[in-house]
Short mmCIF file of C-alpha atoms in Angstrom, two decimals:
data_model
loop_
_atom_site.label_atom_id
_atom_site.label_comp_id
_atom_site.label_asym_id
_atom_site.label_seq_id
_atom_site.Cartn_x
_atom_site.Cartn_y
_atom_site.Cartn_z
CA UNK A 43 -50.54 50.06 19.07
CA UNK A 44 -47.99 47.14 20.14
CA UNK A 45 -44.54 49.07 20.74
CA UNK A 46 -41.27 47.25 20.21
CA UNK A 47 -40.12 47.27 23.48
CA UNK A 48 -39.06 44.14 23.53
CA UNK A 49 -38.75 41.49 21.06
CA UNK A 50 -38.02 37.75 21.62
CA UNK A 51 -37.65 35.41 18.46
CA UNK A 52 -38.69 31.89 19.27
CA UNK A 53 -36.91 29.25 17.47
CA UNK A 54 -38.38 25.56 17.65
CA UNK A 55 -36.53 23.29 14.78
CA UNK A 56 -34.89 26.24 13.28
CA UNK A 57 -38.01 27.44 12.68
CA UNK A 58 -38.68 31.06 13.16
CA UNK A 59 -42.57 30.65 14.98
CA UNK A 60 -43.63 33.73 16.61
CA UNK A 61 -42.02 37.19 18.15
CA UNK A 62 -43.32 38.34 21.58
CA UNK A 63 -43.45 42.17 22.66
CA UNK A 64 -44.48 44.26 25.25
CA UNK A 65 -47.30 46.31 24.92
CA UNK A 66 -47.35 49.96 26.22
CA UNK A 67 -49.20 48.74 28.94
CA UNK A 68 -47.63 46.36 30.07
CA UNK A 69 -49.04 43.73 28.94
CA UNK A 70 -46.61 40.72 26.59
CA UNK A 71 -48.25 39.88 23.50
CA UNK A 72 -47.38 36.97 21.03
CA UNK A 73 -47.92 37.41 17.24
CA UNK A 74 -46.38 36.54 14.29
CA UNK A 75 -45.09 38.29 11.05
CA UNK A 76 -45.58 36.83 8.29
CA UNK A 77 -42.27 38.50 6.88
CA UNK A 78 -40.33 35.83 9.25
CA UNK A 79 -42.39 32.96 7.97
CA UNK A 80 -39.80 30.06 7.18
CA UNK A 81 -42.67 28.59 4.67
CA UNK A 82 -44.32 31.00 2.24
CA UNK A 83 -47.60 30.47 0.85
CA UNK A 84 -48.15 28.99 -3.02
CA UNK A 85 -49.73 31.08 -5.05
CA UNK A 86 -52.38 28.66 -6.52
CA UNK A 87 -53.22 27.58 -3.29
CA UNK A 88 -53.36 31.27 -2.18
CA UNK A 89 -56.30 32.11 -4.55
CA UNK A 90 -58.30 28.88 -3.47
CA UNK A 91 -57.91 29.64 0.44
CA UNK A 92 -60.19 32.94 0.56
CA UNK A 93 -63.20 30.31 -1.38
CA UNK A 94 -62.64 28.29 2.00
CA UNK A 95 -62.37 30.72 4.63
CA UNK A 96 -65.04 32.68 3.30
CA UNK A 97 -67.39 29.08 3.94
CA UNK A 98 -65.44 28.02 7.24
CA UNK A 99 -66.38 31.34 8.66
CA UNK A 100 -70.04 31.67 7.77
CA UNK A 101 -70.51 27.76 8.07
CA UNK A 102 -74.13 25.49 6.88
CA UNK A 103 -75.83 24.60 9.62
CA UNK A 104 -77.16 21.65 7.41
CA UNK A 105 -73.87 20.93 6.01
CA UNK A 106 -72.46 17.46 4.79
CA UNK A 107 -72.14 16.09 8.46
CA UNK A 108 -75.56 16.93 9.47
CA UNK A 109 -74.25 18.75 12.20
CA UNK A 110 -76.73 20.48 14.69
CA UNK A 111 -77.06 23.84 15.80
CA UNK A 112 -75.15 23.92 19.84
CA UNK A 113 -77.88 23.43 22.39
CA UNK A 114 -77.72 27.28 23.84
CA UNK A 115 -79.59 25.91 27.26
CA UNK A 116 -76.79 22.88 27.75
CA UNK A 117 -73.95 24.78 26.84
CA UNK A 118 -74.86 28.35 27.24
CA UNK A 119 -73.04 28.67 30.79
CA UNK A 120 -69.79 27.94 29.16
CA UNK A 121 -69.53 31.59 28.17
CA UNK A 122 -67.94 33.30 30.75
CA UNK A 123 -67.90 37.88 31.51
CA UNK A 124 -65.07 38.78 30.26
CA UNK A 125 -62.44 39.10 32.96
CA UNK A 126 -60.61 42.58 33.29
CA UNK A 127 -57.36 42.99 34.51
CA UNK A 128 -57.52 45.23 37.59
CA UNK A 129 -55.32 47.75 36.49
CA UNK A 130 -57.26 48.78 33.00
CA UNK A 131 -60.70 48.30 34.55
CA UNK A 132 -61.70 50.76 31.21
CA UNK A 133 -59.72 48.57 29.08
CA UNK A 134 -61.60 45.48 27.83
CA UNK A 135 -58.84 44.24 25.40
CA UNK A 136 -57.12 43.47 28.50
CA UNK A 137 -59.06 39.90 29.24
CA UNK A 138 -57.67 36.69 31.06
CA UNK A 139 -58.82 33.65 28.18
CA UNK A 140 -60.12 30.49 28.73
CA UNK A 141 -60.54 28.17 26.11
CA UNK A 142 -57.08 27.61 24.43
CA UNK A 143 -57.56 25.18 20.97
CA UNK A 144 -54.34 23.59 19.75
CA UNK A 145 -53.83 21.80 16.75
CA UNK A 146 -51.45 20.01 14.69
CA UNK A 147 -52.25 19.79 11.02
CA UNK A 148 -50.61 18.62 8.17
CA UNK A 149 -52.03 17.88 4.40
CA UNK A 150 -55.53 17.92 5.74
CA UNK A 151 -57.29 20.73 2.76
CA UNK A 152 -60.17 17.90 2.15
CA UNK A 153 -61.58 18.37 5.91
CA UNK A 154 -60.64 21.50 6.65
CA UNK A 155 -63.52 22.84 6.25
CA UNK A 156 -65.65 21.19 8.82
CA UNK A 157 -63.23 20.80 11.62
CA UNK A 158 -62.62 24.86 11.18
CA UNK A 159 -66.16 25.34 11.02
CA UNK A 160 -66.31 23.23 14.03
CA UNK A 161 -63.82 25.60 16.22
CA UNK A 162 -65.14 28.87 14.75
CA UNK A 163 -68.75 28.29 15.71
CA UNK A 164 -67.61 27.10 18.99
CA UNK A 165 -65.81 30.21 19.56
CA UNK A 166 -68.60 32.10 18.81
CA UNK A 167 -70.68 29.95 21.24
CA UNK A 168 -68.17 30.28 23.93
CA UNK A 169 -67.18 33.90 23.27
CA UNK A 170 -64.64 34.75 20.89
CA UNK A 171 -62.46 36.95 23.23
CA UNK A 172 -62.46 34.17 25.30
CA UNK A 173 -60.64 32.30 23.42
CA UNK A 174 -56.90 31.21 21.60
CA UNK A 175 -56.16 29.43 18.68
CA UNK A 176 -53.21 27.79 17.98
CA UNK A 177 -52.45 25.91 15.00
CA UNK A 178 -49.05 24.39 14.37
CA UNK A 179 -48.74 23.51 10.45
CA UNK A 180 -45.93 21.50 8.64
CA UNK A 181 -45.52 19.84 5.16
CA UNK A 182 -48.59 20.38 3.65
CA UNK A 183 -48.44 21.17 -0.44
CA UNK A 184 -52.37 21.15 -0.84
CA UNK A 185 -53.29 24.37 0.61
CA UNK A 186 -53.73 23.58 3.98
CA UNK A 187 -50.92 26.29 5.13
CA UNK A 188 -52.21 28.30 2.90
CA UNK A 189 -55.97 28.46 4.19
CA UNK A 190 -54.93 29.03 7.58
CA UNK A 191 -52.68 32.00 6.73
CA UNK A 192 -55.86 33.66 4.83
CA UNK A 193 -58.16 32.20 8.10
CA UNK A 194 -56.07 34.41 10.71
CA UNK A 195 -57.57 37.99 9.92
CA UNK A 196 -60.73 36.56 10.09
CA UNK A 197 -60.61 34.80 13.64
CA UNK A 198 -58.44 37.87 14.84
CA UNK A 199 -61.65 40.07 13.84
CA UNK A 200 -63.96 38.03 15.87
CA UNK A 201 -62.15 38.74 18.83
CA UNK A 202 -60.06 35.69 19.55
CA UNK A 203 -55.92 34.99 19.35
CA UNK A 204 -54.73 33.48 16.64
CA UNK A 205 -51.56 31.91 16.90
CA UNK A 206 -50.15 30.12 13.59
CA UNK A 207 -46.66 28.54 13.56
CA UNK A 208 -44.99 26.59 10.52
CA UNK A 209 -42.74 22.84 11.81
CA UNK A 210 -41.27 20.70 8.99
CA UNK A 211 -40.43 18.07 11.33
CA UNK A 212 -41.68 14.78 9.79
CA UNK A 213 -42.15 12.18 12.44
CA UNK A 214 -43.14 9.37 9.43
CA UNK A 215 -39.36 9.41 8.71
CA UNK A 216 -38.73 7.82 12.10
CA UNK A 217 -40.56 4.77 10.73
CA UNK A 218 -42.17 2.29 12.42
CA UNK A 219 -39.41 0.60 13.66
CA UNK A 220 -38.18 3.17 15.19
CA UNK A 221 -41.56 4.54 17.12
CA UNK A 222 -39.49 6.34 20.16
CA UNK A 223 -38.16 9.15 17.98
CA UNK A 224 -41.46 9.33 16.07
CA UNK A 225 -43.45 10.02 19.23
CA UNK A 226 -40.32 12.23 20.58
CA UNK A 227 -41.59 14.23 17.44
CA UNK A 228 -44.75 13.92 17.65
CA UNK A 229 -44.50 15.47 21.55
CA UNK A 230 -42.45 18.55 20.44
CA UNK A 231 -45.41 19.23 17.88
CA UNK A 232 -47.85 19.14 20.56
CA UNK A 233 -45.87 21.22 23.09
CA UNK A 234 -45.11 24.15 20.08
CA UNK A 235 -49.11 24.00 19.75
CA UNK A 236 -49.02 24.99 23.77
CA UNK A 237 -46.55 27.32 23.32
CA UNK A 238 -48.23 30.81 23.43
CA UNK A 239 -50.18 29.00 26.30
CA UNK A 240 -47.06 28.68 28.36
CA UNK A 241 -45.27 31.39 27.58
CA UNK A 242 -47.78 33.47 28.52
CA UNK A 243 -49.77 32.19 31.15
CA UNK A 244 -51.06 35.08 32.49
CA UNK A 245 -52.73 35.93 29.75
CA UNK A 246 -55.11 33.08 30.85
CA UNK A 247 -57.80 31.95 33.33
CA UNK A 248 -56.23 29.91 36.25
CA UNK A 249 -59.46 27.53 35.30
CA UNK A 250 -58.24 27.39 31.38
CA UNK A 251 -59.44 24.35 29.35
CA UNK A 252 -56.65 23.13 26.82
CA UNK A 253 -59.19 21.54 23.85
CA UNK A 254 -56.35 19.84 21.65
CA UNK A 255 -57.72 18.29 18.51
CA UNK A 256 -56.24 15.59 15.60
CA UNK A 257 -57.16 16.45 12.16
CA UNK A 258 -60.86 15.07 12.39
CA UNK A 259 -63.99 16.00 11.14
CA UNK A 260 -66.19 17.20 14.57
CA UNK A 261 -69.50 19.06 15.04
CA UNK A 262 -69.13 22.11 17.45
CA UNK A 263 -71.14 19.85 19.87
CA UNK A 264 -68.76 17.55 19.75
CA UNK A 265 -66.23 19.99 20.91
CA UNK A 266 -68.60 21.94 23.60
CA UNK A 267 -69.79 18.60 24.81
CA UNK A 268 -66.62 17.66 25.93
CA UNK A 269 -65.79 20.98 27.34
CA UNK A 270 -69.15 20.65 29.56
CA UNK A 271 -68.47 17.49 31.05
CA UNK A 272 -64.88 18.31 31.72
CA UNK A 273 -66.34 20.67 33.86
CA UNK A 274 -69.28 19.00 35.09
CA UNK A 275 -67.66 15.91 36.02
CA UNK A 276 -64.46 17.78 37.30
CA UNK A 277 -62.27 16.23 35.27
CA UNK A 278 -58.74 16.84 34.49
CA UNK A 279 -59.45 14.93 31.06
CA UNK A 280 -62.02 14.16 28.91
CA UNK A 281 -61.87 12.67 25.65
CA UNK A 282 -64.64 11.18 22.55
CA UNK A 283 -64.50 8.28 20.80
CA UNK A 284 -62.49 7.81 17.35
CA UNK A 285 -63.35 5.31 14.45
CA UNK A 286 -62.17 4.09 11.69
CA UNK A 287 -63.13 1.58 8.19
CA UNK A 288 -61.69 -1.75 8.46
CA UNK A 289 -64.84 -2.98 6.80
CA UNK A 290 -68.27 -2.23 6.74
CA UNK A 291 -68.56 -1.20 10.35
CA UNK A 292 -66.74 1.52 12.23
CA UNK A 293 -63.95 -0.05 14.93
CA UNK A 294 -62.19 1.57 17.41
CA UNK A 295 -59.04 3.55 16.11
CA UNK A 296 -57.00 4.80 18.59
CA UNK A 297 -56.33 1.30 20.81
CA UNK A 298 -52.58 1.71 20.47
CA UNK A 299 -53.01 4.75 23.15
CA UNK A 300 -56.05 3.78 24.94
CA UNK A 301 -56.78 2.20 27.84
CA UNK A 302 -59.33 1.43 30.68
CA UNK A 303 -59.29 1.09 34.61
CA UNK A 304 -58.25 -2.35 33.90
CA UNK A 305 -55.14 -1.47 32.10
CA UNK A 306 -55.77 -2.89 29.10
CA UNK A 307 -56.80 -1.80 25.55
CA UNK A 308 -60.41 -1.22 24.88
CA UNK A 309 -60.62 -4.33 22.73
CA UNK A 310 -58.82 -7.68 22.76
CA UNK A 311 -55.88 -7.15 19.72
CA UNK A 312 -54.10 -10.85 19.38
CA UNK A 313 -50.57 -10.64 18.47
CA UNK A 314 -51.39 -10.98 14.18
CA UNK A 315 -52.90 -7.36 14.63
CA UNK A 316 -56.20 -8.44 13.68
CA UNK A 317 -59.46 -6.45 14.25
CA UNK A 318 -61.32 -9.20 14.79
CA UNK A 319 -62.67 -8.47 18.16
CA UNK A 320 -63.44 -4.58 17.47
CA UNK A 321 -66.60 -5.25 18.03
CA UNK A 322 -66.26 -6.12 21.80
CA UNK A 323 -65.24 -3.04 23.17
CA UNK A 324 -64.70 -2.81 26.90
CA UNK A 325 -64.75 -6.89 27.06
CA UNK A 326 -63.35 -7.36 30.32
CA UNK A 327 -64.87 -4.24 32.35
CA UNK A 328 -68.60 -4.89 32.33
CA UNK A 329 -69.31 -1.17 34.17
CA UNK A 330 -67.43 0.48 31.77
CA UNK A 331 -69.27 -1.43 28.79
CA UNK A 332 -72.50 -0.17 30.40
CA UNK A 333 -71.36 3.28 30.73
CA UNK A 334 -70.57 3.16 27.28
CA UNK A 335 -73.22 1.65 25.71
CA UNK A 336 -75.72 4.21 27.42
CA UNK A 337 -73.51 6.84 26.19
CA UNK A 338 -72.54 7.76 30.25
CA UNK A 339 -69.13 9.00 30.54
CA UNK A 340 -66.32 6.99 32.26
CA UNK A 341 -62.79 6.33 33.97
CA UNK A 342 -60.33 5.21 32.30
CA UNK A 343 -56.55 5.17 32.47
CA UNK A 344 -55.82 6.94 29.29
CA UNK A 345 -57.30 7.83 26.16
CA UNK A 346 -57.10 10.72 23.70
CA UNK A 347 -59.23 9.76 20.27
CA UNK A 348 -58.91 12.46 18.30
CA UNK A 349 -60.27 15.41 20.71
CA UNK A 350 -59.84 16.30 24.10
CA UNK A 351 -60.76 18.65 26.59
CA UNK A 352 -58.02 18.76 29.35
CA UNK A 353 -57.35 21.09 32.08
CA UNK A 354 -54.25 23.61 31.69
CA UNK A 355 -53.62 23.71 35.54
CA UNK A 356 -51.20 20.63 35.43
CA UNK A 357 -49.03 22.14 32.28
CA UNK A 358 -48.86 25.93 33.55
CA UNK A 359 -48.46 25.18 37.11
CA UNK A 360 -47.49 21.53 37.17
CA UNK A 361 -44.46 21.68 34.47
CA UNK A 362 -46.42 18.81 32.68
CA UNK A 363 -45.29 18.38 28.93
CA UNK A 364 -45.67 15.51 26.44
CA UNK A 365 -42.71 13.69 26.18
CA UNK A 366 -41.74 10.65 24.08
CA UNK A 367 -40.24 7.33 26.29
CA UNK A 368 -37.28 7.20 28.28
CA UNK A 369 -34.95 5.03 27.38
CA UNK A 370 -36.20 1.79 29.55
CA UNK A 371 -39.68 2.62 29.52
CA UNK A 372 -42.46 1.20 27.82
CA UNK A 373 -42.35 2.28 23.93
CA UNK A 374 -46.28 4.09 23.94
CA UNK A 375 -47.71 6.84 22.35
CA UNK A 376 -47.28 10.58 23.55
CA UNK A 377 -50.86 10.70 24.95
CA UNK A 378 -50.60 7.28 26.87
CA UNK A 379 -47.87 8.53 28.67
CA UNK A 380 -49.58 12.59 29.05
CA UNK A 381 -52.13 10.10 30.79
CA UNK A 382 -49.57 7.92 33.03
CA UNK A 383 -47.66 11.46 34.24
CA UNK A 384 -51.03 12.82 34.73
CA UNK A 385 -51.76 10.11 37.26
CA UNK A 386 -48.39 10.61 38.74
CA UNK A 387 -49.29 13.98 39.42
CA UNK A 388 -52.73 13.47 41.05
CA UNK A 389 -54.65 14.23 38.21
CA UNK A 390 -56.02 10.60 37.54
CA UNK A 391 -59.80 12.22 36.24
CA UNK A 392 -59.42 10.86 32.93
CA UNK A 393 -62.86 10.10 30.99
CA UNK A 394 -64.15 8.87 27.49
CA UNK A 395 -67.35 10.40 26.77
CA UNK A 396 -69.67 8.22 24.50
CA UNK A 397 -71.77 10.39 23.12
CA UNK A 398 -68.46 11.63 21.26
CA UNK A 399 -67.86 10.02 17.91
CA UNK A 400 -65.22 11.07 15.28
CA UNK A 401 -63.72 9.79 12.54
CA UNK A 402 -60.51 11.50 10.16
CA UNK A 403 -62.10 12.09 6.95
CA UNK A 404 -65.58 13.38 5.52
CA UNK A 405 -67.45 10.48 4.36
CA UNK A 406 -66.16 8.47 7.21
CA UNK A 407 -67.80 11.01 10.13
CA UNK A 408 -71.14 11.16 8.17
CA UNK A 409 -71.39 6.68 8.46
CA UNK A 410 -70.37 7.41 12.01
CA UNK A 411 -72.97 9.91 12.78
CA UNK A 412 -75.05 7.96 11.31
CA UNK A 413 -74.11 4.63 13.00
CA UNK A 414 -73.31 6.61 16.58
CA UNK A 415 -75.60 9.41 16.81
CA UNK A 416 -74.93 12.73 17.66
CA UNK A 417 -73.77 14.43 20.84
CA UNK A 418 -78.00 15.86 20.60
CA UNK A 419 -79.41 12.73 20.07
CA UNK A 420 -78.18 11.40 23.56
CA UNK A 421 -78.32 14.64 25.63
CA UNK A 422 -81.87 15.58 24.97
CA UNK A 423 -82.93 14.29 28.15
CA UNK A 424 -80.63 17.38 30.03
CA UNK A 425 -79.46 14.69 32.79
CA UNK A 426 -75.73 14.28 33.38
CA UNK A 427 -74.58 11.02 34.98
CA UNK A 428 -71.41 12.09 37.33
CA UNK A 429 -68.97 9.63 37.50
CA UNK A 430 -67.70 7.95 40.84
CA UNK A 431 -64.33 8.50 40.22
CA UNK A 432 -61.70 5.92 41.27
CA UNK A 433 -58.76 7.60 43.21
CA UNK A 434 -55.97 5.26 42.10
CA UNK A 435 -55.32 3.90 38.53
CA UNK A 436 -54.84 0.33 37.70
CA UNK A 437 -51.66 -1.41 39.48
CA UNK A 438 -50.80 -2.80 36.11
CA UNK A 439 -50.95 -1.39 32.91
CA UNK A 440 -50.44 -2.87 29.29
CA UNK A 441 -47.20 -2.17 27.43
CA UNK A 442 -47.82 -2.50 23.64
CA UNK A 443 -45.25 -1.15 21.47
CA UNK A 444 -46.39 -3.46 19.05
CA UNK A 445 -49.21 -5.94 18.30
CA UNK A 446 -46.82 -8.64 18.58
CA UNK A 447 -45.17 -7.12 21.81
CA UNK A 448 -47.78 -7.27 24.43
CA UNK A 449 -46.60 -7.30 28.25
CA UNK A 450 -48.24 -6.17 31.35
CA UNK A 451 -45.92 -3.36 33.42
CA UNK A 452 -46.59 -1.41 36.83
CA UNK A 453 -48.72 1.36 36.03
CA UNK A 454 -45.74 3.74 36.50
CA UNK A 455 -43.00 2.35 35.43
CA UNK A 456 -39.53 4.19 35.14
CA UNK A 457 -41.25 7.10 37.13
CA UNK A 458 -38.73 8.67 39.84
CA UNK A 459 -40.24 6.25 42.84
CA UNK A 460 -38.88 8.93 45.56
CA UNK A 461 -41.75 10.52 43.79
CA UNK A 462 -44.79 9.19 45.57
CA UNK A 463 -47.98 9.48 43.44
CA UNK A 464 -50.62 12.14 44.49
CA UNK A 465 -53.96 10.50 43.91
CA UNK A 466 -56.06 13.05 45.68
CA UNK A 467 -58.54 13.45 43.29
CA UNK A 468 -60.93 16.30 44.35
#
């Protein structure tokens, strides 16, 4: 029974998100009440959500994506014994997690259902009490809120933390013209996601894997894949491969935030914006074009593409945070610059892993499966390629805040220079 001892309300926004209290053993525990929720679920949407959790938590293994049962042999290791505190040696509630999943969803009822499905049989995979789920919701009116509030009890009884927090902060009001305080938004979102992460840290492995996902729709492979070569290849990052429809084959989505050991975006963009040249990814870095057309993970300066697996050394230990621009630094998205004050830091092991394709709605991730394979259809073979990591990152990097606006800028720019960069990559 969690005793009252001591109760701290967290406010992000004005935005009452969870309490924290100390158990009678000691041990500080995060939850929420749902009688402080600032949003409160719709009713209509109330009676649909138990028709989706019921299928996100008992999920098709031939379902709509064709997703494949894990591979137990490649990915069974990834299940750790739990670890018990010293002091309640009896007491196996009392476990250090490891695999923390944070998300930030808004609106997204109509693939809900497979990216859940995705992180629930993961879990199970992994262990459920080894793992933490935190969800950070805002804005939705189609039931989104709504399915996650009914989805709690059920992840809670598997074993795993739940953490679910409400944000109406809308960063499309920024606009695009004004893309600094959009991404300023978009950071806090992504740090409230962390929050019962960093709060708590002892609560978690030192070796903790951060697996932050957009709203896409993933196989659990997809997720575990990435988790296995982050620690395979020892890297501090690892991240798939997003598409999207521009026509009737998939391009590259995320180039605004993307790029390689060359510094520069994974495809030629020309200043009208035109996708044109999606088709040539990795134009000017012939290695990493072979890496990526065998489906071999590879270096790159900084990506993110809808799913990452990332270590949680650099935020708990580190002080590392997303963050939008300073004022005279490169306008860039959140992730880009996660990636340039990761390198600052010494924590330059950033990968893409091919054999990880995504895309944001249903339909979309079937034709990508379909055109891409899945993580199984390249990793049959059991062999894992280790990358020879390069210890310092590109001395230039491309700055482009807009199609239009393309300019080459020292890889790290408006960093504090007294603050020499640690590039000992072990």
């Amino acid at each position: 029974m969690v005793k009252g001892i001591r109760v701290v309300l967290i406010f992000i926004g004005g935005l009452t998100v969870w309490n924290q209290s100390t158990r009678s053993d000691g041990r500080t525990v995060a939850f929420q009440d749902p009688n402080r929720w600032a949003k409160k679920a719709n009713a209509s949407n109330l009676a649909l959500a138990g028709h989706y959790a019921q299928e996100i938590m008992a999920p098709d293994p031939t379902n709509h994506l064709g997703c494949r049962e894990p591979d137990i042999d490649r990915y069974g290791y990834l299940r750790k014994d739990i670890v018990v505190n010293p002091s309640h040696q009896r007491d196996f509630t009392v476990t250090q997690r490891k695999h923390f999943f944070a998300l930030d969803l808004t609106q997204c009822v109509d693939r809900i259902r497979p990216l859940m499905s995705a992180i629930i049989q993961s879990m199970q995979l992994l262990g459920p009490e080894n793992c933490a789920l935190s969800i950070v919701e805002g804005r939705s009116t189609d039931g989104t809120f709504e399915v996650l509030q009914t989805l709690r009890e059920k992840v809670e009884a598997m074993g795993a933390s739940f953490y679910l927090a409400t944000n109406e902060a809308n960063p499309t009001k920024a606009g695009d013209d004004d893309k600094k305080a959009r991404v300023a938004i978009l950071a806090e979102l992504r740090n409230q996601a962390l929050a019962p992460l960093l709060d708590s840290p002892a609560q978690y492995a030192p070796d903790t894997t951060i697996l932050f996902l957009n709203d896409v729709a993933p196989c659990a492979e997809d997720i575990l894949e990435l988790l296995h070569q982050r620690i395979q290849q020892k890297a501090d990052m690892t991240c798939a491969m997003d598409w999207t429809y521009v026509g009737p084959h998939p391009s590259f989505y995320d180039v605004w935030i993307s790029r390689g050991m060359t510094g520069d975006t994974f495809f030629d963009l020309p200043p009208s914006g035109s996708y044109d040249n999606h088709w040539d990814l990795f134009w000017n870095d012939r290695p990493a074009q072979n890496h990526f057309y065998n489906h071999k993970p590879f270096q790159v300066f900084s990506c993110w593409n809808g799913l990452v697996a990332l270590s949680a050394e650099p935020f708990v230990n580190g002080g590392l945070r997303f963050r939008g621009s300073k004022p005279e630094e490169c306008v860039q998205g959140e992730p880009q610059i996660l990636a340039k004050d990761l390198w600052k830091m010494g924590h330059g092991k950033i990968a893409v892993v091919p054999s990880v394709n995504l895309a944001y709605d249903v339909e979309s991730a079937q034709k990508v499966k379909e055109a891409k394979g899945y993580v199984s259809d390249w990793a049959r073979d059991g062999s894992s390629q280790q990358i020879e990591w390069e210890p310092k990152p590109p001395a230039k990097v491309k700055c482009m805040p807009t199609p239009k606006d393309q300019h080459w800028l020292p890889w790290d720019e408006s960093l504090d220079s007294s603050d020499e960069s640690r590039v000992d990559l072990r």
